[in-house]
PDB file of C-alpha atoms in Angstrom:
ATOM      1  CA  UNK A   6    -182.104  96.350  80.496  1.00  0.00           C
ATOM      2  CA  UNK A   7    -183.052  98.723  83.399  1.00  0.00           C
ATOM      3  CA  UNK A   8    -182.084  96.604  86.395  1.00  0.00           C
ATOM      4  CA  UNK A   9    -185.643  94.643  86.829  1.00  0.00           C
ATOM      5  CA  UNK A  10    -183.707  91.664  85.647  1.00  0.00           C
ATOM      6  CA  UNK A  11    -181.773  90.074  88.087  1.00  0.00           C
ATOM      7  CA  UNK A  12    -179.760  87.241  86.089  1.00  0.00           C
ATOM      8  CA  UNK A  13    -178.539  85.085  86.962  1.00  0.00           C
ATOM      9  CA  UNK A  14    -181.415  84.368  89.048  1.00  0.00           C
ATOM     10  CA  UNK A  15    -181.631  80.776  91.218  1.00  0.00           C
ATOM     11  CA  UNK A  16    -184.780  79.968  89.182  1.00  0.00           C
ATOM     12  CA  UNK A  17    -184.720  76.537  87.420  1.00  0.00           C
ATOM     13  CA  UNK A  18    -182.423  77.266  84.376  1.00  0.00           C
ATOM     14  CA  UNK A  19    -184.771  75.104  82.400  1.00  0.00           C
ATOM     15  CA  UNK A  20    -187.513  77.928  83.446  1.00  0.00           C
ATOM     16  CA  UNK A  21    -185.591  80.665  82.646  1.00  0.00           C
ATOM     17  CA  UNK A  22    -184.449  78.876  78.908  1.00  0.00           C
ATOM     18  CA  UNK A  23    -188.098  79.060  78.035  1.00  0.00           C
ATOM     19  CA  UNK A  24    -189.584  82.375  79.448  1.00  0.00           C
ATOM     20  CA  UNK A  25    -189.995  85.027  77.210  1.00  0.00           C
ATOM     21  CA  UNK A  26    -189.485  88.115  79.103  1.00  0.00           C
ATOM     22  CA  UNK A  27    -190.555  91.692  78.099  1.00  0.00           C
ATOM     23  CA  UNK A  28    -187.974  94.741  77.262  1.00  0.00           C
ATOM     24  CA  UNK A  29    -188.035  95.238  80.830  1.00  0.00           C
ATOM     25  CA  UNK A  30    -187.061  91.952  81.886  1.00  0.00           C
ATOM     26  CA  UNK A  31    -190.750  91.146  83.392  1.00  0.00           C
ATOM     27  CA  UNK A  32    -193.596  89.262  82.949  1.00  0.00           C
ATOM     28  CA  UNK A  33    -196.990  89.645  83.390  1.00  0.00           C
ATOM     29  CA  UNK A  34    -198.224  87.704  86.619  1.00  0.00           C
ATOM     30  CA  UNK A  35    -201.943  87.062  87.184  1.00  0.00           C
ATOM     31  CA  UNK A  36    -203.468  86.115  90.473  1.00  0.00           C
ATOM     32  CA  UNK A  37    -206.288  84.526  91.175  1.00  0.00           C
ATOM     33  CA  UNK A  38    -208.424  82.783  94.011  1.00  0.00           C
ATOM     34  CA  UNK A  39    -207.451  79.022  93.885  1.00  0.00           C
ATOM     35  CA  UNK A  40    -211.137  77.964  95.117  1.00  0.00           C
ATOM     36  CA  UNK A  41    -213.330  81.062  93.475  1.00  0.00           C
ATOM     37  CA  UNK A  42    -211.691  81.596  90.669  1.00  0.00           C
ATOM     38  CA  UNK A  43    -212.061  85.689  91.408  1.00  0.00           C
ATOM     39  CA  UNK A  44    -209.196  87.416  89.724  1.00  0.00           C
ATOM     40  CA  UNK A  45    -207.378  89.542  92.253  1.00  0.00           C
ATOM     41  CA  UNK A  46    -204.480  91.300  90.587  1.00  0.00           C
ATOM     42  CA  UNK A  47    -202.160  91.347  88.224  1.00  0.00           C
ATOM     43  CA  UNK A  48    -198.202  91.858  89.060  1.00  0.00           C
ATOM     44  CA  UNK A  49    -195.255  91.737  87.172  1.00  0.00           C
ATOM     45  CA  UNK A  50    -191.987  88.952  87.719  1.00  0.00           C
ATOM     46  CA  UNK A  51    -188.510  88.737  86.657  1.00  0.00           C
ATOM     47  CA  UNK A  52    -186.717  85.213  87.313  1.00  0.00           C
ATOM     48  CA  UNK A  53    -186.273  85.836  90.510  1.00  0.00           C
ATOM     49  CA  UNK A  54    -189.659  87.063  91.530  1.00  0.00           C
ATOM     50  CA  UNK A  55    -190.974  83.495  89.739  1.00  0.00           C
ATOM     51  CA  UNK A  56    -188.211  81.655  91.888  1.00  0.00           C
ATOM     52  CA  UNK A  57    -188.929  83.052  95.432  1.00  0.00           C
ATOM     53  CA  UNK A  58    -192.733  82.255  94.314  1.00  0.00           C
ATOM     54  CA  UNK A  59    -192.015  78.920  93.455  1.00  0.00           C
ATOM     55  CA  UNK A  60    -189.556  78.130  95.904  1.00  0.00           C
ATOM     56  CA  UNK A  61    -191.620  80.295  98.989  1.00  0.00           C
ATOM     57  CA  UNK A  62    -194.693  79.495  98.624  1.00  0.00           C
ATOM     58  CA  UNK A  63    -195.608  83.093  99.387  1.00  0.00           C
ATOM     59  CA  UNK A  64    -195.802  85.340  96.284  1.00  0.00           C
ATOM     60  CA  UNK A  65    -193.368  87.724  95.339  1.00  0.00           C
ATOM     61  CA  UNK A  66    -193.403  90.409  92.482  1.00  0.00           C
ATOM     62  CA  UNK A  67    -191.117  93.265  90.943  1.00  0.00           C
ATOM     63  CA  UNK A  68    -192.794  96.931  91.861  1.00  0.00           C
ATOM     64  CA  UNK A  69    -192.258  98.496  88.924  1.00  0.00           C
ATOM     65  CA  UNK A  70    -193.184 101.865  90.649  1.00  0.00           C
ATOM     66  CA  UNK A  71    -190.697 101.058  94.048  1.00  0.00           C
ATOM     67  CA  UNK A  72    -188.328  99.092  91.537  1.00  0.00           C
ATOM     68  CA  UNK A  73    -187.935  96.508  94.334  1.00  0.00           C
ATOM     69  CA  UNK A  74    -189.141  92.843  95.182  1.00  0.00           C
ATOM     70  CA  UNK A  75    -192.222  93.156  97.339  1.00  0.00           C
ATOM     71  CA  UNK A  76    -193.823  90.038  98.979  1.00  0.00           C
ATOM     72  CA  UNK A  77    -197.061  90.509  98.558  1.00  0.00           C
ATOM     73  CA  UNK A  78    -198.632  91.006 102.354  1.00  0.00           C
ATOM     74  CA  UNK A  79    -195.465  92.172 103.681  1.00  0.00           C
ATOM     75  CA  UNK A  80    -196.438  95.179 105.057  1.00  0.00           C
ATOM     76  CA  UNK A  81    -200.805  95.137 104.476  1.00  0.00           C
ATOM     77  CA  UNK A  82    -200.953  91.293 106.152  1.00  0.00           C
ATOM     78  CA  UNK A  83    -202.829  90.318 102.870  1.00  0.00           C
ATOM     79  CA  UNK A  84    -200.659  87.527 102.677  1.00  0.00           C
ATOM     80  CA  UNK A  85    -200.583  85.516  98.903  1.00  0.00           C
ATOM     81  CA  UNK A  86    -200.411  81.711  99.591  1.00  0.00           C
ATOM     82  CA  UNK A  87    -199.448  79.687  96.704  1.00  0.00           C
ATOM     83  CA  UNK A  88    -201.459  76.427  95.233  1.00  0.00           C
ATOM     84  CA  UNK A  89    -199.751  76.676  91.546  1.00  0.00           C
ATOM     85  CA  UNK A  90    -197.779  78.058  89.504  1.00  0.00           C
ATOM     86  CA  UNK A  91    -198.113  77.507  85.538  1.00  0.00           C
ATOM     87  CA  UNK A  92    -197.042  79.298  82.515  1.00  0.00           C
ATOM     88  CA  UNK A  93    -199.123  79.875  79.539  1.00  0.00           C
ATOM     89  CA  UNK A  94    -198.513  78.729  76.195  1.00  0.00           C
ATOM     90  CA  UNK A  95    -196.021  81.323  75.322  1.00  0.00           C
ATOM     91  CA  UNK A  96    -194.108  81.055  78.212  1.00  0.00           C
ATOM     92  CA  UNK A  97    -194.578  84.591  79.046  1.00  0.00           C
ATOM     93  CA  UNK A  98    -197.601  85.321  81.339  1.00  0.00           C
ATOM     94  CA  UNK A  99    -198.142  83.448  84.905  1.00  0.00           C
ATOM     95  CA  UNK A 100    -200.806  81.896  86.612  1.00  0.00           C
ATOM     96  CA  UNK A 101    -200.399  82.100  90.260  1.00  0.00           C
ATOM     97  CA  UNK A 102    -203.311  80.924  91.864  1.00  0.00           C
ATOM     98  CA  UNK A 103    -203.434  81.598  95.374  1.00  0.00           C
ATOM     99  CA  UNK A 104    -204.973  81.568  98.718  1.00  0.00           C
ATOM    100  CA  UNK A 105    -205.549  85.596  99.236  1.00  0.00           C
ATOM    101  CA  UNK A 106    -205.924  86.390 102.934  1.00  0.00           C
ATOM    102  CA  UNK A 107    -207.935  89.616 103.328  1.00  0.00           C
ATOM    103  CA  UNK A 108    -208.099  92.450 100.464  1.00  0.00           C
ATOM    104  CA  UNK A 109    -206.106  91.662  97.252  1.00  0.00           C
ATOM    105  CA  UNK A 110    -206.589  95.747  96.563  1.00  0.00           C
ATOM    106  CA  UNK A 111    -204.333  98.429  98.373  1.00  0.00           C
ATOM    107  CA  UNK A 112    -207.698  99.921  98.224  1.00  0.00           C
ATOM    108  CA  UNK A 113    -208.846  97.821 100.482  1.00  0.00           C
ATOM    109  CA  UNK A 114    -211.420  96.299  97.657  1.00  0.00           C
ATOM    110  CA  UNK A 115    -211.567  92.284  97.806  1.00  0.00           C
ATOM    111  CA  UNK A 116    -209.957  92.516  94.065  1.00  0.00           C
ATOM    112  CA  UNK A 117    -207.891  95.208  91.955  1.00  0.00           C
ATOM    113  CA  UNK A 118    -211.281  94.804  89.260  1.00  0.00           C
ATOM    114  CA  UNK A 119    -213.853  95.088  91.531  1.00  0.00           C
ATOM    115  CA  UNK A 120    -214.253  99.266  91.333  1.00  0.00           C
ATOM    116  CA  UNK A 121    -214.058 100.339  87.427  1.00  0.00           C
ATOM    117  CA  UNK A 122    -216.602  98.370  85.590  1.00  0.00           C
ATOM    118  CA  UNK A 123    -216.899  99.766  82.201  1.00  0.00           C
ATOM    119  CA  UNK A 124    -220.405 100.472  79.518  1.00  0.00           C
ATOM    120  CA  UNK A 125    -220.444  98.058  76.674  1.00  0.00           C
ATOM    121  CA  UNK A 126    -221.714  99.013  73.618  1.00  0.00           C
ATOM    122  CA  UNK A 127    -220.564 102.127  73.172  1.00  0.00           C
TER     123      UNK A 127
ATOM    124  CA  UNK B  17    -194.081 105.175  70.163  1.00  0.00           C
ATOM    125  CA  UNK B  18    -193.530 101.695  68.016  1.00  0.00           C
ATOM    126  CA  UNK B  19    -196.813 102.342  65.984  1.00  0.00           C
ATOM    127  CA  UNK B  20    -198.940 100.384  68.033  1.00  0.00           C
ATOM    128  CA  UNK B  21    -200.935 103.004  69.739  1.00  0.00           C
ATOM    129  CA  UNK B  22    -203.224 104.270  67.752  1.00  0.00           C
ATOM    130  CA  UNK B  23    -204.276 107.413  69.080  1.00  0.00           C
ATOM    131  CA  UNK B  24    -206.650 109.019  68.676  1.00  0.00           C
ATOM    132  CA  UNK B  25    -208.912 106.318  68.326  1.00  0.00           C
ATOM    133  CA  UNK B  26    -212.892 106.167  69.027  1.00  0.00           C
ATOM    134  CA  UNK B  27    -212.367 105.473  72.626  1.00  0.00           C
ATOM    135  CA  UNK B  28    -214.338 107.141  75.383  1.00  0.00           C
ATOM    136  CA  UNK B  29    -211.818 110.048  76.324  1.00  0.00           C
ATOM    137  CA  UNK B  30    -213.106 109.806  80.080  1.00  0.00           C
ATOM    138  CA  UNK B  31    -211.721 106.202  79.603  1.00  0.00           C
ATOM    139  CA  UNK B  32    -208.564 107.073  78.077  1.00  0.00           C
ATOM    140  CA  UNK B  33    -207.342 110.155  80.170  1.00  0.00           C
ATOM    141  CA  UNK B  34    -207.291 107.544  82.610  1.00  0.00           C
ATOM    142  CA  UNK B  35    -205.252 104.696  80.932  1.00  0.00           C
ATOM    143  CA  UNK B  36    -202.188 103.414  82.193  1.00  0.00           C
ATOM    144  CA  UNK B  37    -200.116 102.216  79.098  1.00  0.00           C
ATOM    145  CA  UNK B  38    -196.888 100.605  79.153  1.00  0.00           C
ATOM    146  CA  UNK B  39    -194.313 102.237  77.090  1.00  0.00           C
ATOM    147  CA  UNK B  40    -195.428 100.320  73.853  1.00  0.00           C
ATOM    148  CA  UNK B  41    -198.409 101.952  74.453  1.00  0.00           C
ATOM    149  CA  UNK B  42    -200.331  98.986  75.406  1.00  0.00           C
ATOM    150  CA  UNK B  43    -201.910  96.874  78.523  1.00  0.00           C
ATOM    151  CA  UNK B  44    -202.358  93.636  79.833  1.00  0.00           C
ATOM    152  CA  UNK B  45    -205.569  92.616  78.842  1.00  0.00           C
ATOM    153  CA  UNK B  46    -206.454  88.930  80.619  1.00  0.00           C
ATOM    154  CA  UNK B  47    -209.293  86.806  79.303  1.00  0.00           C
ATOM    155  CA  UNK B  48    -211.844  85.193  82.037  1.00  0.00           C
ATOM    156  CA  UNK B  49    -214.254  83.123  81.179  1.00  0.00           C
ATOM    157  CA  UNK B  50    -217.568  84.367  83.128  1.00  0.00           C
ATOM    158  CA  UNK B  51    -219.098  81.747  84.256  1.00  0.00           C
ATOM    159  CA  UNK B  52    -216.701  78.845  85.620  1.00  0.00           C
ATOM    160  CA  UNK B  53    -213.631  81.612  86.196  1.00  0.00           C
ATOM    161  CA  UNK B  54    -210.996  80.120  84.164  1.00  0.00           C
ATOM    162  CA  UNK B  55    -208.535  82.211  83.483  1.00  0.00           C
ATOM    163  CA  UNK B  56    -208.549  81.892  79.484  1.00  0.00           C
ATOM    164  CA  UNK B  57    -205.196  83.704  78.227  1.00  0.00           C
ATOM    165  CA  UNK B  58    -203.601  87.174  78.343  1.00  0.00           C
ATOM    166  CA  UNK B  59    -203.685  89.373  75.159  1.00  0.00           C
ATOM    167  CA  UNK B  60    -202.884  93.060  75.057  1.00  0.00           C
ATOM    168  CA  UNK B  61    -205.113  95.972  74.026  1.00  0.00           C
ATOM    169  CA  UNK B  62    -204.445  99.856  72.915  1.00  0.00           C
ATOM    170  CA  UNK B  63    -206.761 102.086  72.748  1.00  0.00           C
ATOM    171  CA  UNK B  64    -208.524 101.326  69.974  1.00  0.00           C
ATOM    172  CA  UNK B  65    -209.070  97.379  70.385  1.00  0.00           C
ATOM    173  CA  UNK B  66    -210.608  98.483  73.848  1.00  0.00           C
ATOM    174  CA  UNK B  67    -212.960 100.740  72.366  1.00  0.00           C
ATOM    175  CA  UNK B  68    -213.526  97.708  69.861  1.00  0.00           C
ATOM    176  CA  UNK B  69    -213.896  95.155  72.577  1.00  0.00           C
ATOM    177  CA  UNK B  70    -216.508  97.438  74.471  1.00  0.00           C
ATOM    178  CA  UNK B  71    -218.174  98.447  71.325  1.00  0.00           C
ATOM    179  CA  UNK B  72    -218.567  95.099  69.795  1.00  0.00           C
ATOM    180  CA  UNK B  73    -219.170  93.016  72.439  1.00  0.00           C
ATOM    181  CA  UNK B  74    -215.855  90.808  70.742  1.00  0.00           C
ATOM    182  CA  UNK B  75    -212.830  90.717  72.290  1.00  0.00           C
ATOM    183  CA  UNK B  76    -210.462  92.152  70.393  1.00  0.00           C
ATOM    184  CA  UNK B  77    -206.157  92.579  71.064  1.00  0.00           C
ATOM    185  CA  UNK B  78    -203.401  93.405  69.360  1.00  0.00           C
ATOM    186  CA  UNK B  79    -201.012  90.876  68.305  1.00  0.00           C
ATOM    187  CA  UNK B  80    -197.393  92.039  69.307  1.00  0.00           C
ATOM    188  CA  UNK B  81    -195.990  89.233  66.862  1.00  0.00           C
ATOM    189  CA  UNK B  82    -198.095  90.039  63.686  1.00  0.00           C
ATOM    190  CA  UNK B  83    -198.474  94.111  64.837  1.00  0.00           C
ATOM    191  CA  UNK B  84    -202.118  94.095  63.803  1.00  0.00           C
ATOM    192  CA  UNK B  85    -205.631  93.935  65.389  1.00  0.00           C
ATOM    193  CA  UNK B  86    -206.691  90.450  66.171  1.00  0.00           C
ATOM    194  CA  UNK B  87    -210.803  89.688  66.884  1.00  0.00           C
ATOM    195  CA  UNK B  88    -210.258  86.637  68.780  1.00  0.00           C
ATOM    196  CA  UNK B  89    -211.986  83.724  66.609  1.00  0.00           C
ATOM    197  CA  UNK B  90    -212.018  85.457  63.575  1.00  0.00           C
ATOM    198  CA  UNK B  91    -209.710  82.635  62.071  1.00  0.00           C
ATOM    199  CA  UNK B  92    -210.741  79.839  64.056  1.00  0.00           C
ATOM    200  CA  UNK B  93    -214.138  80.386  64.974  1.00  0.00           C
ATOM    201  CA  UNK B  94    -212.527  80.506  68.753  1.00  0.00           C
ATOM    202  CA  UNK B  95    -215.587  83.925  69.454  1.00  0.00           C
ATOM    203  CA  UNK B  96    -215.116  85.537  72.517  1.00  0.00           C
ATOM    204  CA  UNK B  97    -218.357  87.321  73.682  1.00  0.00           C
ATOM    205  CA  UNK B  98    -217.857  89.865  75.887  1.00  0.00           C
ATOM    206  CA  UNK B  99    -219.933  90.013  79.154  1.00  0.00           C
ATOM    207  CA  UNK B 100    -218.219  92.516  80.558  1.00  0.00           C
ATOM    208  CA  UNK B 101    -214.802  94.609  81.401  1.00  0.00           C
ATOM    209  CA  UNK B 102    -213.088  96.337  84.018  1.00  0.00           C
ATOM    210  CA  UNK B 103    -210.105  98.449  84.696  1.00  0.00           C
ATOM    211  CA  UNK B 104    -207.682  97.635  87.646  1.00  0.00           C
ATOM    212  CA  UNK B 105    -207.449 100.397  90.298  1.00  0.00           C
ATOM    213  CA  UNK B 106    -204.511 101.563  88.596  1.00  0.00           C
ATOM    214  CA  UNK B 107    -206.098 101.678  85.267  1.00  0.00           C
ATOM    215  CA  UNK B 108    -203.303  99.516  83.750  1.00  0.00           C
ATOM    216  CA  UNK B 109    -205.111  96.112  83.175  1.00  0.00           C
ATOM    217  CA  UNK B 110    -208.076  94.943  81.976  1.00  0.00           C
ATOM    218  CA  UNK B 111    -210.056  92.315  82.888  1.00  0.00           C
ATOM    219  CA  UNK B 112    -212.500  91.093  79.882  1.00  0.00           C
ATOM    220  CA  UNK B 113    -214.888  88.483  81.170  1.00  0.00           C
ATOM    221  CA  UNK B 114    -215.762  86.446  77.787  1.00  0.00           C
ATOM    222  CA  UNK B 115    -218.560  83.485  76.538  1.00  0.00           C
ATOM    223  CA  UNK B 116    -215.481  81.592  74.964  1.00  0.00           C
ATOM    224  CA  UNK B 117    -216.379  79.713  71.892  1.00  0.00           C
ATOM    225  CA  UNK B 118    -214.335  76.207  71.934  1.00  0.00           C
ATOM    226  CA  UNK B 119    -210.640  76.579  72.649  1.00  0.00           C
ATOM    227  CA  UNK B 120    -208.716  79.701  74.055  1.00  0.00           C
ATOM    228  CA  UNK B 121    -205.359  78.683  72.992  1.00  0.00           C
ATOM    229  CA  UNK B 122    -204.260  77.999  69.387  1.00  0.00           C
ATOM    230  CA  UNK B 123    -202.852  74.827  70.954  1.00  0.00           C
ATOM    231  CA  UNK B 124    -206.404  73.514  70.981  1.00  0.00           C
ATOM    232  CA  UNK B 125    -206.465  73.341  74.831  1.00  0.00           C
ATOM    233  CA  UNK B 126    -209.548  75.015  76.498  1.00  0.00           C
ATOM    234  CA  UNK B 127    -207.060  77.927  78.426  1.00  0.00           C
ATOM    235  CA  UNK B 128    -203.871  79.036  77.742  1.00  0.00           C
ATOM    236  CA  UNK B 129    -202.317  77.897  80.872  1.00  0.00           C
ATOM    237  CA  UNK B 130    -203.425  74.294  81.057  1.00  0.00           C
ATOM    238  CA  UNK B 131    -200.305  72.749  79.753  1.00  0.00           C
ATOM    239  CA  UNK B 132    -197.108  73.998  81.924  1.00  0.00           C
ATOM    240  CA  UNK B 133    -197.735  73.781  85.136  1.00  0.00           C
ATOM    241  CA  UNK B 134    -194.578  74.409  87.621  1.00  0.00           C
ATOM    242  CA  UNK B 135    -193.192  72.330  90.396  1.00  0.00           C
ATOM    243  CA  UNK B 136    -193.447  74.223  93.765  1.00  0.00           C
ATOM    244  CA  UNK B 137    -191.054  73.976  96.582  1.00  0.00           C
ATOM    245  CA  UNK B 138    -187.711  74.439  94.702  1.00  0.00           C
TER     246      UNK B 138
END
């Protein structure tokens, strides 16, 4: 372990029995627009990340880089409401589908995918 | 290195001096389907099963579990046609907008994340 995993975490114990975390202690966390369906980003959880999303309604990641929790619109304003949470089959990737307010991109771009499309076919 | 990245492989080097890869070499690699926006599943991808992906026009991961490439459908006739892909602006996920034949998830559901859906507020 190297501290991203915060157990015990308050998350639902019957959540944490069945996610299947990486090395690190994370999961991969994808966002996306509740009413476009336009994926915005993809962040990374541990328990407790998943239980201040569930239980905040605003949603909350691990920085891997900053190795700290970071509410997403904290400091840009480009606030993360939650409409659902769900976990795939494996129980280790999230679904957080969201209301995005403003840029989902530190960039500034609407989406983290919207700026490096790449050729097919080669 | 655990053996799973593969370099060097046929990639584009332009693409893969830019790569972000997580310590097992890999990245998040998450499944859209093009048209509606369902978010399908979440696979991984090294090097080489990106080049694959782009030069096939199949999406094509690497299976952490069986630690071998893995053309999605291939066994069950469950083809995903790529439309296109993108890098995040941090070059450490992909987004692969697919056609997906039938089923994403070996469960037989249409996506991966249809099944376990979390209770908010707690």
């Amino acid at each position: 372990m190297t501290g991203t995993s915060r157990i015990p975490s308050a998350l639902d114990p019957a959540i944490a029995a069945r996610l299947k975390r990486s090395v690190d202690g994370l999961v991969p966390a994808i966002a996306q627009q509740y009413d476009t369906g336009e994926v915005l980003m993809l962040g990374w959880m541990d328990d407790e990340a998943l239980h201040r999303t569930l239980s905040t309604g605003r949603a909350t990641y691990w920085s891997r880089s900053r190795r700290e929790y970071w509410v997403k619109g904290d400091t840009s304003g480009h606030v993360q409401h939650v409409k659902s949470v769900a976990l795939d089959c494996d129980a280790d990737t999230v679904l957080v589908k969201v209301d995005q307010i403003g840029a989902a991109c530190h960039t500034g771009a609407r989406t983290c995918f919207d700026a490096d499309v790449l050729s097919l076919g080669q």
